[in-house]
Short mmCIF file of C-alpha atoms and ligand atoms in Angstrom, two decimals:
data_model
loop_
_atom_site.label_atom_id
_atom_site.label_comp_id
_atom_site.label_asym_id
_atom_site.label_seq_id
_atom_site.Cartn_x
_atom_site.Cartn_y
_atom_site.Cartn_z
CA MET A 1 12.08 -25.46 9.37
CA ASN A 2 10.67 -22.18 8.14
CA ASN A 3 8.56 -22.09 5.04
CA ASN A 4 6.38 -19.41 3.46
CA GLN A 5 3.25 -20.79 5.03
CA SER A 6 4.58 -21.08 8.58
CA LEU A 7 6.18 -17.64 8.44
CA HIS A 8 2.99 -16.15 7.07
CA SER A 9 0.87 -17.53 9.86
CA ARG A 10 3.41 -16.31 12.46
CA ARG A 11 3.39 -12.92 10.76
CA GLN A 12 -0.38 -12.73 10.88
CA LYS A 13 -0.32 -13.30 14.63
CA ALA A 14 2.69 -11.11 15.44
CA VAL A 15 2.74 -8.20 12.98
CA ALA A 16 0.17 -5.40 12.79
CA GLN A 17 -2.07 -5.88 9.78
CA GLY A 18 -1.62 -2.22 8.81
CA VAL A 19 1.78 -3.23 7.46
CA GLY A 20 0.76 -4.37 4.00
CA GLN A 21 2.61 -7.05 2.08
CA ALA A 22 2.25 -7.38 -1.67
CA HIS A 23 3.15 -11.07 -1.72
CA PRO A 24 2.84 -13.72 1.03
CA ARG A 25 6.43 -14.86 0.46
CA TYR A 26 9.54 -14.63 2.61
CA THR A 27 13.08 -14.06 1.38
CA ALA A 28 15.95 -16.34 2.22
CA SER A 29 18.54 -14.61 0.04
CA ALA A 30 18.87 -12.20 -2.84
CA LEU A 31 21.47 -11.16 -5.39
CA ASN A 32 21.25 -8.52 -8.11
CA SER A 33 17.77 -8.97 -9.66
CA HIS A 34 17.04 -12.38 -8.13
CA MET A 35 15.41 -13.38 -4.87
CA THR A 36 15.06 -16.87 -3.39
CA ASP A 37 12.28 -17.54 -0.91
CA VAL A 38 12.39 -19.78 2.14
CA ASP A 39 10.79 -22.60 0.12
CA GLY A 40 13.73 -22.45 -2.27
CA ARG A 41 11.86 -20.83 -5.17
CA ASP A 42 13.70 -18.33 -7.33
CA TYR A 43 12.16 -15.05 -8.53
CA ILE A 44 13.16 -12.28 -10.88
CA ASP A 45 12.67 -9.07 -8.93
CA PHE A 46 10.90 -6.31 -10.88
CA ALA A 47 10.00 -4.49 -7.64
CA GLY A 48 13.46 -3.67 -6.31
CA GLY A 49 12.19 -3.32 -2.73
CA ILE A 50 10.06 -0.37 -3.97
CA ALA A 51 12.79 1.47 -5.89
CA VAL A 52 15.59 0.82 -3.40
CA LEU A 53 17.71 -1.51 -5.50
CA ASN A 54 18.79 0.41 -8.60
CA THR A 55 22.22 -1.19 -8.07
CA GLY A 56 20.63 -4.59 -7.40
CA HIS A 57 20.46 -6.73 -4.28
CA ARG A 58 23.76 -6.83 -2.37
CA HIS A 59 25.95 -5.21 -5.00
CA PRO A 60 29.47 -6.53 -4.18
CA ARG A 61 30.87 -2.96 -3.94
CA VAL A 62 28.14 -1.96 -1.49
CA VAL A 63 28.58 -5.10 0.62
CA GLU A 64 32.35 -4.60 0.71
CA ALA A 65 32.04 -0.93 1.72
CA VAL A 66 29.60 -1.68 4.55
CA LYS A 67 31.73 -4.57 5.85
CA ALA A 68 34.81 -2.32 5.84
CA GLN A 69 32.90 0.44 7.65
CA LEU A 70 31.75 -2.04 10.31
CA ASP A 71 35.37 -2.60 11.29
CA HIS A 72 35.72 1.10 12.14
CA VAL A 73 32.55 2.61 13.56
CA SER A 74 28.85 1.91 13.14
CA HIS A 75 27.31 4.82 15.04
CA THR A 76 28.28 7.98 16.85
CA CYS A 77 25.34 10.23 15.92
CA PHE A 78 26.67 12.90 13.58
CA GLN A 79 25.35 15.60 15.92
CA VAL A 80 27.62 14.30 18.67
CA PHE A 81 30.79 13.24 16.91
CA GLY A 82 31.21 13.67 13.15
CA TYR A 83 32.70 11.33 10.55
CA GLU A 84 34.12 11.85 7.10
CA ASN A 85 31.79 9.77 4.94
CA TYR A 86 28.79 11.97 5.88
CA ILE A 87 30.72 15.02 4.64
CA THR A 88 31.98 13.29 1.49
CA LEU A 89 28.47 12.17 0.64
CA ALA A 90 27.10 15.68 1.19
CA GLU A 91 29.82 17.05 -1.12
CA ARG A 92 29.00 14.52 -3.83
CA LEU A 93 25.25 15.09 -3.61
CA ASN A 94 25.77 18.87 -3.77
CA THR A 95 27.66 18.34 -7.03
CA LEU A 96 25.12 15.88 -8.46
CA ALA A 97 22.06 18.06 -7.81
CA PRO A 98 21.17 20.35 -10.72
CA GLY A 99 21.58 24.12 -10.40
CA ASP A 100 24.46 26.48 -10.88
CA PHE A 101 24.51 27.66 -7.28
CA GLU A 102 26.06 26.68 -3.98
CA LYS A 103 24.32 23.75 -2.30
CA LYS A 104 24.24 22.10 1.08
CA THR A 105 22.89 18.76 2.29
CA VAL A 106 21.32 17.24 5.39
CA LEU A 107 21.21 13.46 5.71
CA LEU A 108 18.28 11.66 7.33
CA THR A 109 16.94 8.12 7.46
CA SER A 110 13.64 7.68 5.61
CA GLY A 111 12.02 9.34 2.62
CA ALA A 112 9.23 10.79 4.73
CA GLU A 113 11.78 12.34 7.07
CA ALA A 114 13.50 13.99 4.13
CA VAL A 115 10.19 15.46 2.95
CA GLU A 116 9.30 16.66 6.48
CA ASN A 117 12.65 18.37 6.72
CA ALA A 118 12.39 19.96 3.28
CA VAL A 119 9.10 21.55 4.34
CA LYS A 120 10.60 22.70 7.65
CA ILE A 121 13.52 24.25 5.79
CA ALA A 122 11.24 25.94 3.24
CA ARG A 123 9.07 27.40 6.01
CA ALA A 124 12.10 28.68 7.93
CA ALA A 125 13.63 30.19 4.78
CA THR A 126 10.48 31.97 3.59
CA GLY A 127 8.75 32.76 6.89
CA ARG A 128 5.58 31.39 5.23
CA SER A 129 3.49 28.39 6.13
CA GLY A 130 1.53 27.22 3.06
CA VAL A 131 2.49 24.21 0.97
CA ILE A 132 0.98 23.15 -2.33
CA ALA A 133 1.19 19.47 -3.22
CA PHE A 134 -0.57 17.46 -5.95
CA GLN A 135 -3.51 15.11 -6.19
CA GLY A 136 -2.22 11.57 -6.62
CA GLY A 137 1.11 12.51 -5.03
CA TYR A 138 2.73 10.43 -2.32
CA HIS A 139 5.16 11.77 0.25
CA GLY A 140 5.09 9.36 3.21
CA ARG A 141 3.29 8.07 6.26
CA THR A 142 4.16 10.63 8.94
CA LEU A 143 1.54 13.22 9.85
CA LEU A 144 2.93 16.05 7.71
CA THR A 145 3.72 13.79 4.77
CA MET A 146 0.29 12.13 4.98
CA GLY A 147 -1.12 15.62 4.79
CA LEU A 148 0.92 16.26 1.64
CA THR A 149 -0.06 12.92 0.11
CA GLY A 150 -2.91 13.13 -2.37
CA LYS A 151 -4.27 9.58 -2.17
CA VAL A 152 -6.88 8.71 0.45
CA ARG A 153 -6.84 4.91 0.63
CA PRO A 154 -4.95 3.34 2.26
CA TYR A 155 -2.72 6.22 3.28
CA LYS A 156 -5.01 8.83 4.86
CA ALA A 157 -8.35 7.24 5.67
CA SER A 158 -9.00 7.37 9.44
CA PHE A 159 -5.73 9.13 10.32
CA GLY A 160 -6.89 12.76 10.39
CA PRO A 161 -7.01 15.55 11.27
CA PHE A 162 -4.12 16.50 9.02
CA PRO A 163 -1.81 19.52 9.37
CA ALA A 164 -3.21 22.83 8.19
CA GLU A 165 -2.00 24.99 5.31
CA ILE A 166 -1.60 22.17 2.78
CA PHE A 167 -3.46 22.42 -0.54
CA HIS A 168 -3.68 19.99 -3.42
CA ALA A 169 -3.49 21.05 -7.06
CA ARG A 170 -4.27 18.85 -10.04
CA PHE A 171 -1.48 16.86 -11.65
CA PRO A 172 -1.38 16.89 -15.46
CA SER A 173 -2.36 13.60 -17.06
CA GLU A 174 -3.06 13.14 -20.75
CA LEU A 175 -4.86 9.84 -20.16
CA GLU A 176 -7.20 11.43 -17.62
CA GLY A 177 -7.71 14.55 -19.70
CA VAL A 178 -5.95 16.97 -17.32
CA SER A 179 -3.88 19.38 -19.41
CA ILE A 180 -0.94 21.46 -18.22
CA GLU A 181 -3.24 24.49 -18.36
CA ASP A 182 -5.84 22.71 -16.20
CA ALA A 183 -3.19 21.90 -13.62
CA LEU A 184 -1.85 25.48 -13.59
CA GLU A 185 -5.39 26.83 -13.33
CA SER A 186 -5.94 24.65 -10.27
CA ILE A 187 -2.96 26.35 -8.60
CA ASP A 188 -4.37 29.72 -9.56
CA ALA A 189 -7.67 28.66 -7.98
CA ILE A 190 -5.83 27.77 -4.76
CA PHE A 191 -4.22 31.24 -4.80
CA HIS A 192 -7.67 32.82 -5.09
CA CYS A 193 -9.78 30.54 -2.92
CA ASP A 194 -7.47 29.05 -0.27
CA ILE A 195 -4.19 30.88 0.31
CA GLY A 196 -2.47 33.87 -1.27
CA PRO A 197 0.82 33.11 -3.04
CA GLU A 198 2.59 35.44 -0.59
CA ASP A 199 1.81 32.94 2.18
CA VAL A 200 2.98 29.85 0.29
CA ALA A 201 6.40 28.54 1.35
CA ALA A 202 6.73 25.76 -1.20
CA ILE A 203 5.29 23.76 -4.02
CA ILE A 204 6.29 20.10 -3.73
CA ILE A 205 6.15 17.81 -6.74
CA GLU A 206 7.38 14.37 -7.73
CA PRO A 207 8.91 14.70 -11.24
CA VAL A 208 7.27 11.34 -11.89
CA GLN A 209 4.46 10.46 -9.51
CA GLY A 210 5.43 7.10 -8.02
CA GLU A 211 2.69 5.63 -5.84
CA GLY A 212 0.30 7.84 -7.83
CA GLY A 213 0.75 5.70 -10.94
CA PHE A 214 4.11 6.52 -12.59
CA ARG A 215 2.81 9.71 -14.13
CA PRO A 216 5.64 11.90 -15.44
CA ALA A 217 5.18 15.65 -15.00
CA PRO A 218 5.57 17.17 -18.49
CA LYS A 219 8.70 19.23 -19.01
CA ALA A 220 6.65 22.34 -19.83
CA PHE A 221 4.74 21.93 -16.55
CA MET A 222 7.94 21.72 -14.50
CA GLN A 223 9.20 24.83 -16.26
CA ALA A 224 5.93 26.66 -15.62
CA LEU A 225 6.14 25.74 -11.93
CA ARG A 226 9.69 27.12 -11.77
CA THR A 227 8.50 30.41 -13.30
CA LEU A 228 5.48 30.58 -11.00
CA CYS A 229 7.65 29.94 -7.93
CA ASP A 230 10.15 32.63 -8.99
CA GLU A 231 7.33 35.10 -9.58
CA HIS A 232 5.95 34.67 -6.06
CA GLY A 233 9.06 33.88 -4.00
CA ILE A 234 7.85 30.31 -3.47
CA LEU A 235 10.41 27.51 -3.14
CA LEU A 236 10.19 24.54 -5.48
CA ILE A 237 10.77 21.16 -3.84
CA CYS A 238 11.25 18.07 -6.00
CA ASP A 239 10.47 14.90 -4.11
CA GLU A 240 12.89 12.48 -5.74
CA VAL A 241 12.63 9.81 -3.08
CA GLN A 242 11.46 7.33 -5.73
CA THR A 243 12.75 8.96 -8.94
CA GLY A 244 16.25 9.81 -7.65
CA ALA A 245 19.49 7.84 -7.63
CA GLY A 246 19.35 7.12 -11.33
CA ARG A 247 15.88 5.62 -11.57
CA THR A 248 14.83 7.62 -14.62
CA GLY A 249 18.05 7.64 -16.67
CA THR A 250 19.53 10.78 -15.09
CA PHE A 251 20.70 10.88 -11.49
CA PHE A 252 17.79 13.15 -10.60
CA ALA A 253 14.68 13.04 -12.80
CA VAL A 254 14.26 16.84 -12.67
CA GLU A 255 17.47 17.20 -14.72
CA GLN A 256 15.41 16.12 -17.74
CA SER A 257 13.12 19.12 -17.43
CA GLY A 258 16.00 21.58 -17.60
CA ILE A 259 15.15 23.38 -14.37
CA ALA A 260 16.74 23.40 -10.94
CA PRO A 261 14.50 23.13 -7.89
CA ASP A 262 15.47 24.90 -4.67
CA LEU A 263 15.33 21.68 -2.66
CA ILE A 264 15.48 17.99 -3.60
CA THR A 265 14.53 15.11 -1.34
CA THR A 266 16.02 11.73 -2.11
CA ALA A 267 16.26 8.31 -0.42
CA LYS A 268 15.50 4.70 -1.47
CA SER A 269 18.22 3.60 -3.96
CA LEU A 270 20.65 6.22 -2.64
CA ALA A 271 22.24 3.69 -0.28
CA GLY A 272 21.56 0.47 -2.24
CA GLY A 273 19.42 -1.22 0.43
CA PHE A 274 20.45 0.69 3.57
CA PRO A 275 18.23 3.31 5.23
CA LEU A 276 19.35 6.77 4.19
CA SER A 277 17.70 9.91 2.87
CA ALA A 278 18.79 13.44 2.09
CA VAL A 279 17.63 16.97 1.45
CA VAL A 280 19.92 18.78 -0.97
CA GLY A 281 19.32 22.42 -1.72
CA ARG A 282 20.37 26.02 -2.15
CA ALA A 283 22.95 26.75 0.53
CA GLU A 284 21.24 29.92 1.79
CA VAL A 285 17.86 28.17 1.96
CA MET A 286 19.32 25.16 3.80
CA ASP A 287 21.07 27.47 6.24
CA ALA A 288 17.83 29.24 7.18
CA VAL A 289 17.52 26.66 9.98
CA GLY A 290 19.75 27.29 12.98
CA PRO A 291 21.96 24.67 14.68
CA GLY A 292 19.93 21.88 16.28
CA GLY A 293 16.88 22.40 14.06
CA LEU A 294 17.74 19.51 11.75
CA GLY A 295 19.02 15.99 12.23
CA GLY A 296 18.07 12.76 13.96
CA THR A 297 19.74 10.09 16.07
CA TYR A 298 20.34 7.68 13.20
CA ALA A 299 20.35 10.31 10.45
CA GLY A 300 23.27 9.83 8.08
CA ASN A 301 24.41 6.64 9.80
CA PRO A 302 28.04 5.78 8.83
CA LEU A 303 27.13 2.34 7.45
CA ALA A 304 24.46 3.88 5.23
CA CYS A 305 26.87 6.64 4.12
CA ALA A 306 29.49 4.02 3.23
CA ALA A 307 26.85 2.17 1.21
CA ALA A 308 25.77 5.38 -0.55
CA LEU A 309 29.32 6.32 -1.52
CA ALA A 310 29.73 2.81 -2.97
CA VAL A 311 26.44 3.25 -4.88
CA LEU A 312 27.74 6.51 -6.38
CA ASP A 313 31.00 4.76 -7.33
CA VAL A 314 29.03 1.97 -9.00
CA PHE A 315 27.08 4.54 -11.03
CA GLU A 316 30.38 5.97 -12.26
CA GLU A 317 32.35 2.76 -12.74
CA GLU A 318 29.58 0.76 -14.40
CA GLN A 319 28.13 3.75 -16.28
CA LEU A 320 24.85 2.80 -14.74
CA LEU A 321 22.92 5.85 -15.99
CA GLU A 322 23.69 4.79 -19.56
CA ARG A 323 22.86 1.19 -18.78
CA GLY A 324 19.64 2.29 -17.10
CA LYS A 325 18.63 4.11 -20.29
CA LYS A 326 19.19 0.92 -22.29
CA VAL A 327 17.18 -1.08 -19.75
CA GLY A 328 14.42 1.54 -20.07
CA GLU A 329 14.38 1.43 -23.89
CA HIS A 330 14.33 -2.37 -23.92
CA LEU A 331 11.51 -2.49 -21.38
CA ARG A 332 9.48 0.20 -23.13
CA GLN A 333 9.73 -1.67 -26.41
CA GLY A 334 8.66 -4.88 -24.69
CA LEU A 335 5.74 -3.24 -22.90
CA ASN A 336 4.60 -1.45 -26.07
CA LYS A 337 4.57 -4.81 -27.82
CA LEU A 338 2.42 -6.21 -25.03
CA ALA A 339 0.09 -3.22 -25.41
CA GLU A 340 -0.46 -4.22 -29.06
CA GLU A 341 -1.47 -7.73 -28.04
CA PHE A 342 -3.59 -6.97 -24.96
CA ASP A 343 -6.44 -4.49 -25.05
CA CYS A 344 -6.38 -4.23 -21.26
CA ILE A 345 -3.22 -2.10 -21.49
CA ALA A 346 -4.48 1.47 -21.75
CA GLU A 347 -1.10 3.15 -21.54
CA VAL A 348 2.61 2.42 -21.16
CA ARG A 349 4.33 5.36 -19.52
CA GLY A 350 7.18 6.53 -17.36
CA MET A 351 10.62 8.03 -17.70
CA GLY A 352 13.72 6.06 -18.67
CA PRO A 353 13.72 2.76 -16.79
CA MET A 354 10.93 3.88 -14.42
CA LEU A 355 8.06 2.36 -16.37
CA ALA A 356 4.52 1.19 -15.85
CA MET A 357 1.44 0.04 -17.69
CA GLU A 358 -2.08 1.09 -16.77
CA LEU A 359 -4.67 -1.68 -17.02
CA CYS A 360 -8.26 -0.78 -17.97
CA GLU A 361 -11.20 -2.67 -19.45
CA ASP A 362 -10.95 -2.25 -23.26
CA ARG A 363 -8.32 0.49 -22.81
CA ASP A 364 -11.03 2.76 -21.37
CA PRO A 365 -9.38 4.97 -18.70
CA LYS A 366 -12.75 5.32 -17.00
CA ARG A 367 -12.84 1.55 -16.33
CA PRO A 368 -9.73 0.80 -14.25
CA ALA A 369 -8.97 -2.94 -14.01
CA ALA A 370 -7.83 -3.27 -10.40
CA GLU A 371 -8.86 -6.91 -10.06
CA LEU A 372 -7.00 -7.89 -13.22
CA THR A 373 -3.97 -6.04 -11.84
CA ARG A 374 -4.14 -8.04 -8.59
CA ASN A 375 -4.53 -11.27 -10.54
CA LEU A 376 -1.62 -10.39 -12.81
CA LEU A 377 0.60 -9.83 -9.76
CA SER A 378 -0.30 -13.19 -8.21
CA THR A 379 -0.14 -15.15 -11.49
CA ALA A 380 3.26 -13.65 -12.34
CA LEU A 381 4.48 -14.47 -8.84
CA GLU A 382 3.57 -18.13 -9.34
CA MET A 383 5.64 -18.04 -12.51
CA GLY A 384 8.62 -16.49 -10.74
CA LEU A 385 8.28 -12.74 -11.24
CA VAL A 386 7.84 -10.17 -8.49
CA LEU A 387 5.73 -7.21 -9.61
CA LEU A 388 4.17 -4.26 -7.79
CA SER A 389 1.09 -2.20 -8.49
CA CYS A 390 0.40 1.48 -7.84
CA GLY A 391 -2.00 4.27 -8.83
CA PRO A 392 -4.94 5.76 -6.96
CA ARG A 393 -7.18 3.04 -8.41
CA GLY A 394 -4.68 0.19 -7.98
CA ASN A 395 -4.61 -0.60 -11.70
CA VAL A 396 -1.05 0.32 -12.64
CA VAL A 397 1.71 -2.27 -12.85
CA ARG A 398 5.03 -0.61 -12.15
CA ILE A 399 8.51 -1.82 -12.91
CA LEU A 400 11.45 -0.92 -10.68
CA VAL A 401 13.91 -3.58 -11.80
CA PRO A 402 17.57 -3.11 -10.80
CA LEU A 403 19.45 -1.19 -13.48
CA THR A 404 22.11 -3.91 -13.22
CA VAL A 405 19.63 -6.59 -14.40
CA ASP A 406 20.73 -9.12 -17.04
CA PHE A 407 18.88 -8.58 -20.30
CA GLU A 408 17.87 -12.27 -20.34
CA ASP A 409 16.10 -11.73 -17.03
CA LEU A 410 14.45 -8.63 -18.39
CA ASP A 411 13.11 -10.63 -21.35
CA ARG A 412 12.03 -13.51 -19.12
CA GLY A 413 10.16 -11.02 -16.91
CA LEU A 414 8.36 -9.56 -19.94
CA GLU A 415 7.53 -13.07 -21.12
CA ILE A 416 6.02 -13.91 -17.72
CA ILE A 417 3.86 -10.78 -17.88
CA ALA A 418 2.66 -11.81 -21.35
CA GLU A 419 2.01 -15.43 -20.34
CA SER A 420 0.15 -14.27 -17.22
CA LEU A 421 -2.05 -11.88 -19.21
CA ARG A 422 -2.80 -14.65 -21.71
CA LYS A 423 -3.87 -16.94 -18.87
CA LEU A 424 -6.10 -14.24 -17.42
CA ARG A 425 -7.69 -13.25 -20.71
N1 PMP B 1 8.20 10.36 -1.30
C1 PMP B 1 8.07 9.55 -2.36
C2 PMP B 1 7.98 10.15 -3.73
C3 PMP B 1 8.00 8.16 -2.19
O1 PMP B 1 7.84 7.36 -3.25
C4 PMP B 1 8.10 7.63 -0.88
C5 PMP B 1 8.06 6.13 -0.62
N2 PMP B 1 7.34 5.36 -1.51
C6 PMP B 1 8.25 8.52 0.20
C7 PMP B 1 8.31 9.87 -0.06
C8 PMP B 1 8.36 8.02 1.61
O2 PMP B 1 9.56 7.34 1.80
P1 PMP B 1 9.74 6.38 3.06
O3 PMP B 1 8.81 5.22 2.88
O4 PMP B 1 11.19 5.98 3.01
O5 PMP B 1 9.42 7.18 4.25
#
């Protein structure tokens, strides 16, 4: 019989250690915001498979749609023989993406692939090579996306050399004393010291940095980036792999800044637990790449498209954006209350239901509490709550609970965080 211990020792022998694992536990089954491990222990899931389960584990509509699709066709490769649900999904994403202009979509498999393709498209459309990304940003584990990522450990250390023509600007952060002006000045410095704006194809930004610590980009900063891009003919790419599919209270987080990027990458919760990603963007920009330049064998797989269409239906039928906002408000209130009690909580931040708390000694942002964060994760796990950390210093506890979560589970999760912090005090 399998148990956590036996599976963990088999894993340690069979699986490369470079594949991290936040918790040495193994799932037997999962439903909505609950997981049961192979030892029969139940957990409330505040991690959502790293932002993949905005509609919860195995939403009945998603399961039903994938089962129905299996009875028809599971793979043809869209580049060989098309199928309708790819087209329908593209149509729906084109409508959902902000911007009063014609849009087109390409479907892919992983978030990193979407980002790679967005950069390819931007380079083809502008005839320029440079890309500006942000310190603390995360865009994936492939060579180009590692190059774009602005966090050394564990993502970049020992994997270089990285692709050329990528530059990192500062990301605004009140807690760290980086103002919007500082961040804009850092882009200006890149224009003067590294690459002229006329050679920059794109600026890529996460509207809320995910792995980088759930740092929302201020609205005024997003607007300034839009103006800067327009001034210099640079394309603005929003990487919404983590923030998209309703995570922040709007379908795409960038909607809340009142601007429209030229390209959006999205993945994770888009297909409710199935591997699917997309680049959605201005039709004429997307069409800068000729036939054969985009795609992938599994890209836009029919099972994943069926799942994604069901996810979009769930958002409509269950008014999940509205529910997500309520979940976000409830959580923020709960976390703010915790911040009053515990002086290790330096900041509660995020956007809508994409929330996190940064842990520091005596609320001092210069003294990140990474060990306490690790201990909180393992103590909470013992009490039945799955949490994840993030941030360049590993001291941010992030919450990516399904938006379909029961409010009792939400409260129980908050209670477990409080009880764990009390134990660790
Ligand atoms: N971009 C962002 C903003 C992400 O959060 C992630 C995944 N954490 C990626 C890209 C990469 O996605 P994937 O792991 O599916 O390649």
